[in-house]
Amino acid sequence: MTLKTEPFVLNMGPVHPSTHGVFRMRVVLDGEVVTDMEPVFGYLHRGIEKLAEERTYGGIIPLTDRLDYIAAMSNNFGYVLSVEKLAGIKVPERAEYIRVIMAELQRIASYLIIIGAFLNECGAYFTPFVYMFREREKIIDLFEMVSGQRLTYNYMRVGGVSQDLPEEFLPALDKFLAQMPVCIDEYDRLLKENEILLARSKGVGILSKETAINGSVTGPALRGSGVKWDIRRADPYSIYDRFEFDIPTGSAGDCYDRYRVRVEEMRQSLRIIKQAREQMPAGPVRTKVPHLVRPPVGETYAHIETPKGELGFYLVSDTSISPYRIHIRAPSLINLTVLRELIIGWKIADLFVIFGSIDLTMGEVDR
Amino acid sequence: MKFENYGRGIAKGMSVTIKHLLRHPTVSQYPEQRLNTSRRIRGNELIWSKEKCTGCATCAKTCHEGAIEIETSPNLVNNKYEVEKYQVDTGYCIMCGLCVEACPFEALFMGTTYEAAKYRRDELVQEKEDMMLEAGVKQPSGYFYPDYAAALPRQTLLIERITEEQMKPAKMEPKTETKTEKTAEAEKK
């Protein structure tokens, strides 16, 4: 007689230190090996798309801050781009450069968080995380200086940015640009060849090119699998066609490659900021836009490359002061769809390493 | 095995950690030691100017949270509106600053305080007496007001603290610098 064992169903979350928000995974285990996984989300649903239908076009910008709350500048950017596309508003040159600088600083800040959190899950408990947070603090200081807040910036406006840069911003940015490459090199020395990190992440959670493309995965997760796809290059928005930068790609598509792609992209972002800072002209930062924007009847879709992937805003207007419909293509939600395939077959300790390397923010998944 | 130089990576990493261990701390001892916030800080309250406000209610219309409540009555003596009630429920307020931006008469300001936790919800409601600019109790922020921003002390930046202190050898005693000293220095300048 053979003894039959039942599969063990384990609830990970909804409140778990490694899920970066409220997210539940129903994991079916065979011993320590994951045989099935079902993501359960919706705990952070606030109905942002529906709320936006009741608000003016300008009043939606604070809502977009709360989508991907660790990269609020990028969300603002994507939203104002779509409104400007729909209403045919032209943005002053200086505002475009300020927007690019802000978006790239935000990319570095967001990658610092996710690299720190990913290393936490690999077992480097909080030491690298605190270093990353110190670097992020410098960027947050800059954001606080221009916008007045540290997390929900509400800085960009339809037709420009809310206010010009204060006079002490550019000297501080120059200092940051001088310091940051040194810091990235230091973190490479700390982590790049670390045996523990290599053992935990090399060859773990391989996302093949085909799966990534079929699952519409975007962002560093896609580039880690070796697909050279970046919307800043593929469909240049704003003024990204004026800058020189490379698109780093991985080869194997494992967790380590996704981590390396992020580190390399931070260097590329610094390159873009340097170029933008040199080319930045003087002038106004905001065009005259009516207080209540009334775009003509029509629909539009504008997408940008955020730290998580492709963030798109689909807007339908009926000439009233608020959009008829707004749909947000959230990169975190779409990247979540491949998580099940990545996790199956790996042990429970690898589950969160894979989860962390994909980089999900729950504010964006549930909206 | 995939790790040829076993132990080298960890030794390299430890050298970074040990270097950081000997450095001067970059954290500050809140609440005894406070850093200066941004000059454009959007604090947890609104400040309202009685003299400049005309009762047009643009702020209330702009507020997408519906946090501002304003009641006016016509004053026939000087042909103006008298603001009877100006009330802000900071429990609903998300401090987005759109009302300050929208005010056409420069009568509304963001505050500079950031410690606004209260024990009861009705304490969160600001009456016009609490938020009067003319009372001089509350410091308005420089958000959308460059003149007010220039008067505020300069923001403490971590980036400036680190460049000075990374070069220094480790010190055992942390610097005790209070806010009053700092603001006094800034005022002298």
PDB file of N, CA, C and O in Angstrom, chain A residues 33-97:
ATOM      1  N   VAL A  33       8.542  22.347  -3.245  1.00  0.00           N
ATOM      2  CA  VAL A  33       8.516  22.778  -4.633  1.00  0.00           C
ATOM      3  C   VAL A  33       7.122  23.309  -4.986  1.00  0.00           C
ATOM      4  O   VAL A  33       6.114  22.706  -4.640  1.00  0.00           O
ATOM      5  N   VAL A  34       7.095  24.434  -5.673  1.00  0.00           N
ATOM      6  CA  VAL A  34       5.828  25.034  -6.067  1.00  0.00           C
ATOM      7  C   VAL A  34       5.300  24.298  -7.295  1.00  0.00           C
ATOM      8  O   VAL A  34       5.998  24.191  -8.305  1.00  0.00           O
ATOM      9  N   THR A  35       4.084  23.775  -7.205  1.00  0.00           N
ATOM     10  CA  THR A  35       3.524  23.103  -8.374  1.00  0.00           C
ATOM     11  C   THR A  35       2.477  23.957  -9.071  1.00  0.00           C
ATOM     12  O   THR A  35       2.191  23.746 -10.239  1.00  0.00           O
ATOM     13  N   ASP A  36       1.881  24.878  -8.347  1.00  0.00           N
ATOM     14  CA  ASP A  36       0.893  25.746  -8.980  1.00  0.00           C
ATOM     15  C   ASP A  36       0.818  27.034  -8.190  1.00  0.00           C
ATOM     16  O   ASP A  36       1.117  27.054  -6.994  1.00  0.00           O
ATOM     17  N   MET A  37       0.413  28.096  -8.851  1.00  0.00           N
ATOM     18  CA  MET A  37       0.302  29.379  -8.170  1.00  0.00           C
ATOM     19  C   MET A  37      -0.836  30.162  -8.790  1.00  0.00           C
ATOM     20  O   MET A  37      -1.003  30.159 -10.008  1.00  0.00           O
ATOM     21  N   GLU A  38      -1.609  30.779  -7.925  1.00  0.00           N
ATOM     22  CA  GLU A  38      -2.698  31.623  -8.427  1.00  0.00           C
ATOM     23  C   GLU A  38      -2.597  32.980  -7.756  1.00  0.00           C
ATOM     24  O   GLU A  38      -2.692  33.067  -6.532  1.00  0.00           O
ATOM     25  N   PRO A  39      -2.364  34.033  -8.517  1.00  0.00           N
ATOM     26  CA  PRO A  39      -2.302  35.359  -7.889  1.00  0.00           C
ATOM     27  C   PRO A  39      -3.699  35.881  -7.566  1.00  0.00           C
ATOM     28  O   PRO A  39      -4.625  35.729  -8.360  1.00  0.00           O
ATOM     29  N   VAL A  40      -3.860  36.435  -6.382  1.00  0.00           N
ATOM     30  CA  VAL A  40      -5.130  37.037  -5.989  1.00  0.00           C
ATOM     31  C   VAL A  40      -4.849  38.509  -5.700  1.00  0.00           C
ATOM     32  O   VAL A  40      -4.094  38.830  -4.797  1.00  0.00           O
ATOM     33  N   PHE A  41      -5.432  39.390  -6.495  1.00  0.00           N
ATOM     34  CA  PHE A  41      -5.171  40.797  -6.246  1.00  0.00           C
ATOM     35  C   PHE A  41      -6.483  41.572  -6.266  1.00  0.00           C
ATOM     36  O   PHE A  41      -7.542  41.016  -6.527  1.00  0.00           O
ATOM     37  N   GLY A  42      -6.408  42.833  -5.980  1.00  0.00           N
ATOM     38  CA  GLY A  42      -7.610  43.648  -5.871  1.00  0.00           C
ATOM     39  C   GLY A  42      -7.773  44.237  -4.489  1.00  0.00           C
ATOM     40  O   GLY A  42      -8.713  44.967  -4.230  1.00  0.00           O
ATOM     41  N   TYR A  43      -6.833  43.958  -3.606  1.00  0.00           N
ATOM     42  CA  TYR A  43      -6.944  44.488  -2.239  1.00  0.00           C
ATOM     43  C   TYR A  43      -6.712  45.998  -2.184  1.00  0.00           C
ATOM     44  O   TYR A  43      -7.087  46.639  -1.227  1.00  0.00           O
ATOM     45  N   LEU A  44      -6.038  46.522  -3.199  1.00  0.00           N
ATOM     46  CA  LEU A  44      -5.723  47.949  -3.178  1.00  0.00           C
ATOM     47  C   LEU A  44      -6.523  48.692  -4.236  1.00  0.00           C
ATOM     48  O   LEU A  44      -6.159  49.766  -4.672  1.00  0.00           O
ATOM     49  N   HIS A  45      -7.651  48.109  -4.637  1.00  0.00           N
ATOM     50  CA  HIS A  45      -8.433  48.739  -5.693  1.00  0.00           C
ATOM     51  C   HIS A  45      -9.123  49.990  -5.162  1.00  0.00           C
ATOM     52  O   HIS A  45      -9.835  49.942  -4.183  1.00  0.00           O
ATOM     53  N   ARG A  46      -8.873  51.134  -5.839  1.00  0.00           N
ATOM     54  CA  ARG A  46      -9.481  52.384  -5.403  1.00  0.00           C
ATOM     55  C   ARG A  46     -10.364  52.971  -6.480  1.00  0.00           C
ATOM     56  O   ARG A  46     -10.899  54.046  -6.326  1.00  0.00           O
ATOM     57  N   GLY A  47     -10.463  52.278  -7.611  1.00  0.00           N
ATOM     58  CA  GLY A  47     -11.326  52.759  -8.683  1.00  0.00           C
ATOM     59  C   GLY A  47     -10.846  54.049  -9.304  1.00  0.00           C
ATOM     60  O   GLY A  47     -11.636  54.955  -9.543  1.00  0.00           O
ATOM     61  N   ILE A  48      -9.550  54.136  -9.565  1.00  0.00           N
ATOM     62  CA  ILE A  48      -8.993  55.386 -10.070  1.00  0.00           C
ATOM     63  C   ILE A  48      -9.558  55.716 -11.449  1.00  0.00           C
ATOM     64  O   ILE A  48      -9.862  56.869 -11.747  1.00  0.00           O
ATOM     65  N   GLU A  49      -9.749  54.699 -12.296  1.00  0.00           N
ATOM     66  CA  GLU A  49     -10.259  54.970 -13.643  1.00  0.00           C
ATOM     67  C   GLU A  49     -11.673  55.536 -13.584  1.00  0.00           C
ATOM     68  O   GLU A  49     -12.043  56.406 -14.363  1.00  0.00           O
ATOM     69  N   LYS A  50     -12.470  55.032 -12.653  1.00  0.00           N
ATOM     70  CA  LYS A  50     -13.847  55.525 -12.538  1.00  0.00           C
ATOM     71  C   LYS A  50     -13.870  56.924 -11.903  1.00  0.00           C
ATOM     72  O   LYS A  50     -14.627  57.790 -12.332  1.00  0.00           O
ATOM     73  N   LEU A  51     -13.038  57.088 -10.866  1.00  0.00           N
ATOM     74  CA  LEU A  51     -12.961  58.400 -10.213  1.00  0.00           C
ATOM     75  C   LEU A  51     -12.568  59.476 -11.213  1.00  0.00           C
ATOM     76  O   LEU A  51     -13.063  60.606 -11.160  1.00  0.00           O
ATOM     77  N   ALA A  52     -11.690  59.101 -12.146  1.00  0.00           N
ATOM     78  CA  ALA A  52     -11.183  60.081 -13.101  1.00  0.00           C
ATOM     79  C   ALA A  52     -12.284  60.593 -14.012  1.00  0.00           C
ATOM     80  O   ALA A  52     -12.181  61.705 -14.531  1.00  0.00           O
ATOM     81  N   GLU A  53     -13.327  59.805 -14.217  1.00  0.00           N
ATOM     82  CA  GLU A  53     -14.414  60.264 -15.091  1.00  0.00           C
ATOM     83  C   GLU A  53     -15.205  61.415 -14.471  1.00  0.00           C
ATOM     84  O   GLU A  53     -15.976  62.075 -15.143  1.00  0.00           O
ATOM     85  N   GLU A  54     -15.051  61.605 -13.175  1.00  0.00           N
ATOM     86  CA  GLU A  54     -15.799  62.645 -12.469  1.00  0.00           C
ATOM     87  C   GLU A  54     -14.975  63.917 -12.301  1.00  0.00           C
ATOM     88  O   GLU A  54     -15.455  64.883 -11.744  1.00  0.00           O
ATOM     89  N   ARG A  55     -13.716  63.871 -12.695  1.00  0.00           N
ATOM     90  CA  ARG A  55     -12.826  64.993 -12.385  1.00  0.00           C
ATOM     91  C   ARG A  55     -12.427  65.742 -13.639  1.00  0.00           C
ATOM     92  O   ARG A  55     -12.506  65.224 -14.734  1.00  0.00           O
ATOM     93  N   THR A  56     -11.943  66.954 -13.417  1.00  0.00           N
ATOM     94  CA  THR A  56     -11.445  67.725 -14.555  1.00  0.00           C
ATOM     95  C   THR A  56     -10.111  67.125 -14.991  1.00  0.00           C
ATOM     96  O   THR A  56      -9.474  66.388 -14.251  1.00  0.00           O
ATOM     97  N   TYR A  57      -9.679  67.500 -16.210  1.00  0.00           N
ATOM     98  CA  TYR A  57      -8.421  66.949 -16.727  1.00  0.00           C
ATOM     99  C   TYR A  57      -7.241  67.308 -15.825  1.00  0.00           C
ATOM    100  O   TYR A  57      -6.321  66.518 -15.664  1.00  0.00           O
ATOM    101  N   GLY A  58      -7.269  68.493 -15.243  1.00  0.00           N
ATOM    102  CA  GLY A  58      -6.176  68.882 -14.354  1.00  0.00           C
ATOM    103  C   GLY A  58      -6.241  68.162 -13.022  1.00  0.00           C
ATOM    104  O   GLY A  58      -5.216  67.891 -12.411  1.00  0.00           O
ATOM    105  N   GLY A  59      -7.432  67.849 -12.573  1.00  0.00           N
ATOM    106  CA  GLY A  59      -7.591  67.220 -11.261  1.00  0.00           C
ATOM    107  C   GLY A  59      -7.238  65.754 -11.241  1.00  0.00           C
ATOM    108  O   GLY A  59      -7.178  65.152 -10.172  1.00  0.00           O
ATOM    109  N   ILE A  60      -7.002  65.157 -12.425  1.00  0.00           N
ATOM    110  CA  ILE A  60      -6.642  63.735 -12.464  1.00  0.00           C
ATOM    111  C   ILE A  60      -5.163  63.543 -12.156  1.00  0.00           C
ATOM    112  O   ILE A  60      -4.762  62.477 -11.718  1.00  0.00           O
ATOM    113  N   ILE A  61      -4.369  64.612 -12.348  1.00  0.00           N
ATOM    114  CA  ILE A  61      -2.917  64.460 -12.163  1.00  0.00           C
ATOM    115  C   ILE A  61      -2.575  63.970 -10.744  1.00  0.00           C
ATOM    116  O   ILE A  61      -1.766  63.061 -10.596  1.00  0.00           O
ATOM    117  N   PRO A  62      -3.193  64.527  -9.666  1.00  0.00           N
ATOM    118  CA  PRO A  62      -2.893  63.959  -8.352  1.00  0.00           C
ATOM    119  C   PRO A  62      -3.303  62.493  -8.216  1.00  0.00           C
ATOM    120  O   PRO A  62      -2.690  61.753  -7.434  1.00  0.00           O
ATOM    121  N   LEU A  63      -4.304  62.060  -8.975  1.00  0.00           N
ATOM    122  CA  LEU A  63      -4.684  60.643  -8.915  1.00  0.00           C
ATOM    123  C   LEU A  63      -3.598  59.764  -9.531  1.00  0.00           C
ATOM    124  O   LEU A  63      -3.332  58.664  -9.037  1.00  0.00           O
ATOM    125  N   THR A  64      -2.983  60.248 -10.633  1.00  0.00           N
ATOM    126  CA  THR A  64      -1.964  59.420 -11.262  1.00  0.00           C
ATOM    127  C   THR A  64      -0.727  59.280 -10.381  1.00  0.00           C
ATOM    128  O   THR A  64       0.024  58.326 -10.526  1.00  0.00           O
ATOM    129  N   ASP A  65      -0.526  60.229  -9.460  1.00  0.00           N
ATOM    130  CA  ASP A  65       0.557  60.068  -8.482  1.00  0.00           C
ATOM    131  C   ASP A  65       0.405  58.781  -7.696  1.00  0.00           C
ATOM    132  O   ASP A  65       1.380  58.219  -7.220  1.00  0.00           O
ATOM    133  N   ARG A  66      -0.819  58.376  -7.531  1.00  0.00           N
ATOM    134  CA  ARG A  66      -1.095  57.258  -6.629  1.00  0.00           C
ATOM    135  C   ARG A  66      -1.212  55.926  -7.360  1.00  0.00           C
ATOM    136  O   ARG A  66      -1.622  54.941  -6.770  1.00  0.00           O
ATOM    137  N   LEU A  67      -0.853  55.903  -8.636  1.00  0.00           N
ATOM    138  CA  LEU A  67      -0.850  54.629  -9.363  1.00  0.00           C
ATOM    139  C   LEU A  67       0.364  53.808  -8.952  1.00  0.00           C
ATOM    140  O   LEU A  67       0.255  52.880  -8.164  1.00  0.00           O
ATOM    141  N   ASP A  68       1.498  54.204  -9.511  1.00  0.00           N
ATOM    142  CA  ASP A  68       2.749  53.566  -9.130  1.00  0.00           C
ATOM    143  C   ASP A  68       3.434  54.547  -8.198  1.00  0.00           C
ATOM    144  O   ASP A  68       4.145  55.435  -8.637  1.00  0.00           O
ATOM    145  N   TYR A  69       3.179  54.375  -6.910  1.00  0.00           N
ATOM    146  CA  TYR A  69       3.532  55.457  -5.983  1.00  0.00           C
ATOM    147  C   TYR A  69       5.019  55.593  -5.760  1.00  0.00           C
ATOM    148  O   TYR A  69       5.444  56.538  -5.129  1.00  0.00           O
ATOM    149  N   ILE A  70       5.840  54.641  -6.237  1.00  0.00           N
ATOM    150  CA  ILE A  70       7.280  54.883  -6.081  1.00  0.00           C
ATOM    151  C   ILE A  70       7.864  55.509  -7.334  1.00  0.00           C
ATOM    152  O   ILE A  70       9.052  55.780  -7.391  1.00  0.00           O
ATOM    153  N   ALA A  71       7.053  55.738  -8.366  1.00  0.00           N
ATOM    154  CA  ALA A  71       7.534  56.448  -9.554  1.00  0.00           C
ATOM    155  C   ALA A  71       6.455  57.403 -10.031  1.00  0.00           C
ATOM    156  O   ALA A  71       5.952  57.307 -11.147  1.00  0.00           O
ATOM    157  N   ALA A  72       6.083  58.329  -9.154  1.00  0.00           N
ATOM    158  CA  ALA A  72       4.931  59.192  -9.445  1.00  0.00           C
ATOM    159  C   ALA A  72       5.204  60.149 -10.597  1.00  0.00           C
ATOM    160  O   ALA A  72       4.294  60.478 -11.355  1.00  0.00           O
ATOM    161  N   MET A  73       6.458  60.599 -10.733  1.00  0.00           N
ATOM    162  CA  MET A  73       6.784  61.531 -11.808  1.00  0.00           C
ATOM    163  C   MET A  73       6.485  60.908 -13.174  1.00  0.00           C
ATOM    164  O   MET A  73       5.969  61.562 -14.066  1.00  0.00           O
ATOM    165  N   SER A  74       6.834  59.643 -13.351  1.00  0.00           N
ATOM    166  CA  SER A  74       6.607  58.980 -14.633  1.00  0.00           C
ATOM    167  C   SER A  74       5.126  58.901 -14.949  1.00  0.00           C
ATOM    168  O   SER A  74       4.726  59.074 -16.102  1.00  0.00           O
ATOM    169  N   ASN A  75       4.310  58.630 -13.935  1.00  0.00           N
ATOM    170  CA  ASN A  75       2.869  58.546 -14.182  1.00  0.00           C
ATOM    171  C   ASN A  75       2.311  59.888 -14.608  1.00  0.00           C
ATOM    172  O   ASN A  75       1.496  59.959 -15.525  1.00  0.00           O
ATOM    173  N   ASN A  76       2.747  60.960 -13.921  1.00  0.00           N
ATOM    174  CA  ASN A  76       2.322  62.301 -14.315  1.00  0.00           C
ATOM    175  C   ASN A  76       2.662  62.546 -15.772  1.00  0.00           C
ATOM    176  O   ASN A  76       1.857  63.071 -16.536  1.00  0.00           O
ATOM    177  N   PHE A  77       3.862  62.153 -16.136  1.00  0.00           N
ATOM    178  CA  PHE A  77       4.375  62.384 -17.485  1.00  0.00           C
ATOM    179  C   PHE A  77       3.484  61.689 -18.516  1.00  0.00           C
ATOM    180  O   PHE A  77       3.040  62.302 -19.499  1.00  0.00           O
ATOM    181  N   GLY A  78       3.185  60.424 -18.273  1.00  0.00           N
ATOM    182  CA  GLY A  78       2.364  59.676 -19.233  1.00  0.00           C
ATOM    183  C   GLY A  78       0.994  60.281 -19.381  1.00  0.00           C
ATOM    184  O   GLY A  78       0.470  60.409 -20.501  1.00  0.00           O
ATOM    185  N   TYR A  79       0.410  60.690 -18.278  1.00  0.00           N
ATOM    186  CA  TYR A  79      -0.948  61.239 -18.348  1.00  0.00           C
ATOM    187  C   TYR A  79      -0.980  62.566 -19.086  1.00  0.00           C
ATOM    188  O   TYR A  79      -1.797  62.767 -19.982  1.00  0.00           O
ATOM    189  N   VAL A  80      -0.077  63.484 -18.736  1.00  0.00           N
ATOM    190  CA  VAL A  80      -0.132  64.793 -19.399  1.00  0.00           C
ATOM    191  C   VAL A  80       0.182  64.657 -20.882  1.00  0.00           C
ATOM    192  O   VAL A  80      -0.388  65.375 -21.703  1.00  0.00           O
ATOM    193  N   LEU A  81       1.031  63.707 -21.239  1.00  0.00           N
ATOM    194  CA  LEU A  81       1.310  63.493 -22.664  1.00  0.00           C
ATOM    195  C   LEU A  81       0.047  63.108 -23.417  1.00  0.00           C
ATOM    196  O   LEU A  81      -0.204  63.603 -24.518  1.00  0.00           O
ATOM    197  N   SER A  82      -0.751  62.225 -22.818  1.00  0.00           N
ATOM    198  CA  SER A  82      -1.951  61.775 -23.526  1.00  0.00           C
ATOM    199  C   SER A  82      -2.961  62.914 -23.652  1.00  0.00           C
ATOM    200  O   SER A  82      -3.609  63.048 -24.694  1.00  0.00           O
ATOM    201  N   VAL A  83      -3.103  63.752 -22.610  1.00  0.00           N
ATOM    202  CA  VAL A  83      -4.042  64.872 -22.709  1.00  0.00           C
ATOM    203  C   VAL A  83      -3.567  65.859 -23.764  1.00  0.00           C
ATOM    204  O   VAL A  83      -4.359  66.373 -24.565  1.00  0.00           O
ATOM    205  N   GLU A  84      -2.252  66.117 -23.783  1.00  0.00           N
ATOM    206  CA  GLU A  84      -1.721  67.064 -24.776  1.00  0.00           C
ATOM    207  C   GLU A  84      -1.893  66.531 -26.186  1.00  0.00           C
ATOM    208  O   GLU A  84      -2.163  67.292 -27.115  1.00  0.00           O
ATOM    209  N   LYS A  85      -1.760  65.227 -26.349  1.00  0.00           N
ATOM    210  CA  LYS A  85      -1.954  64.617 -27.669  1.00  0.00           C
ATOM    211  C   LYS A  85      -3.400  64.782 -28.105  1.00  0.00           C
ATOM    212  O   LYS A  85      -3.697  65.092 -29.260  1.00  0.00           O
ATOM    213  N   LEU A  86      -4.314  64.596 -27.154  1.00  0.00           N
ATOM    214  CA  LEU A  86      -5.741  64.672 -27.483  1.00  0.00           C
ATOM    215  C   LEU A  86      -6.164  66.110 -27.777  1.00  0.00           C
ATOM    216  O   LEU A  86      -6.931  66.362 -28.705  1.00  0.00           O
ATOM    217  N   ALA A  87      -5.650  67.050 -26.989  1.00  0.00           N
ATOM    218  CA  ALA A  87      -6.085  68.434 -27.154  1.00  0.00           C
ATOM    219  C   ALA A  87      -5.191  69.214 -28.104  1.00  0.00           C
ATOM    220  O   ALA A  87      -5.477  70.367 -28.404  1.00  0.00           O
ATOM    221  N   GLY A  88      -4.099  68.609 -28.552  1.00  0.00           N
ATOM    222  CA  GLY A  88      -3.200  69.286 -29.482  1.00  0.00           C
ATOM    223  C   GLY A  88      -2.480  70.466 -28.859  1.00  0.00           C
ATOM    224  O   GLY A  88      -2.365  71.524 -29.461  1.00  0.00           O
ATOM    225  N   ILE A  89      -1.982  70.279 -27.643  1.00  0.00           N
ATOM    226  CA  ILE A  89      -1.286  71.368 -26.948  1.00  0.00           C
ATOM    227  C   ILE A  89       0.213  71.184 -27.140  1.00  0.00           C
ATOM    228  O   ILE A  89       0.731  70.067 -27.040  1.00  0.00           O
ATOM    229  N   LYS A  90       0.886  72.284 -27.431  1.00  0.00           N
ATOM    230  CA  LYS A  90       2.339  72.217 -27.602  1.00  0.00           C
ATOM    231  C   LYS A  90       3.016  72.685 -26.317  1.00  0.00           C
ATOM    232  O   LYS A  90       2.562  73.627 -25.678  1.00  0.00           O
ATOM    233  N   VAL A  91       4.078  72.010 -25.970  1.00  0.00           N
ATOM    234  CA  VAL A  91       4.752  72.270 -24.696  1.00  0.00           C
ATOM    235  C   VAL A  91       6.020  73.069 -24.971  1.00  0.00           C
ATOM    236  O   VAL A  91       6.720  72.795 -25.940  1.00  0.00           O
ATOM    237  N   PRO A  92       6.360  74.079 -24.129  1.00  0.00           N
ATOM    238  CA  PRO A  92       7.607  74.825 -24.330  1.00  0.00           C
ATOM    239  C   PRO A  92       8.833  73.921 -24.205  1.00  0.00           C
ATOM    240  O   PRO A  92       8.796  72.906 -23.501  1.00  0.00           O
ATOM    241  N   GLU A  93       9.902  74.338 -24.888  1.00  0.00           N
ATOM    242  CA  GLU A  93      11.139  73.545 -24.919  1.00  0.00           C
ATOM    243  C   GLU A  93      11.672  73.259 -23.522  1.00  0.00           C
ATOM    244  O   GLU A  93      11.994  72.133 -23.192  1.00  0.00           O
ATOM    245  N   ARG A  94      11.746  74.312 -22.716  1.00  0.00           N
ATOM    246  CA  ARG A  94      12.341  74.138 -21.386  1.00  0.00           C
ATOM    247  C   ARG A  94      11.552  73.125 -20.565  1.00  0.00           C
ATOM    248  O   ARG A  94      12.129  72.312 -19.838  1.00  0.00           O
ATOM    249  N   ALA A  95      10.230  73.171 -20.705  1.00  0.00           N
ATOM    250  CA  ALA A  95       9.397  72.230 -19.955  1.00  0.00           C
ATOM    251  C   ALA A  95       9.689  70.795 -20.388  1.00  0.00           C
ATOM    252  O   ALA A  95       9.724  69.881 -19.561  1.00  0.00           O
ATOM    253  N   GLU A  96       9.919  70.591 -21.690  1.00  0.00           N
ATOM    254  CA  GLU A  96      10.227  69.243 -22.174  1.00  0.00           C
ATOM    255  C   GLU A  96      11.507  68.723 -21.523  1.00  0.00           C
ATOM    256  O   GLU A  96      11.578  67.571 -21.091  1.00  0.00           O
ATOM    257  N   TYR A  97      12.519  69.610 -21.449  1.00  0.00           N
ATOM    258  CA  TYR A  97      13.781  69.174 -20.851  1.00  0.00           C
ATOM    259  C   TYR A  97      13.617  68.901 -19.366  1.00  0.00           C
ATOM    260  O   TYR A  97      14.167  67.940 -18.836  1.00  0.00           O
TER     261      TYR A  97
END
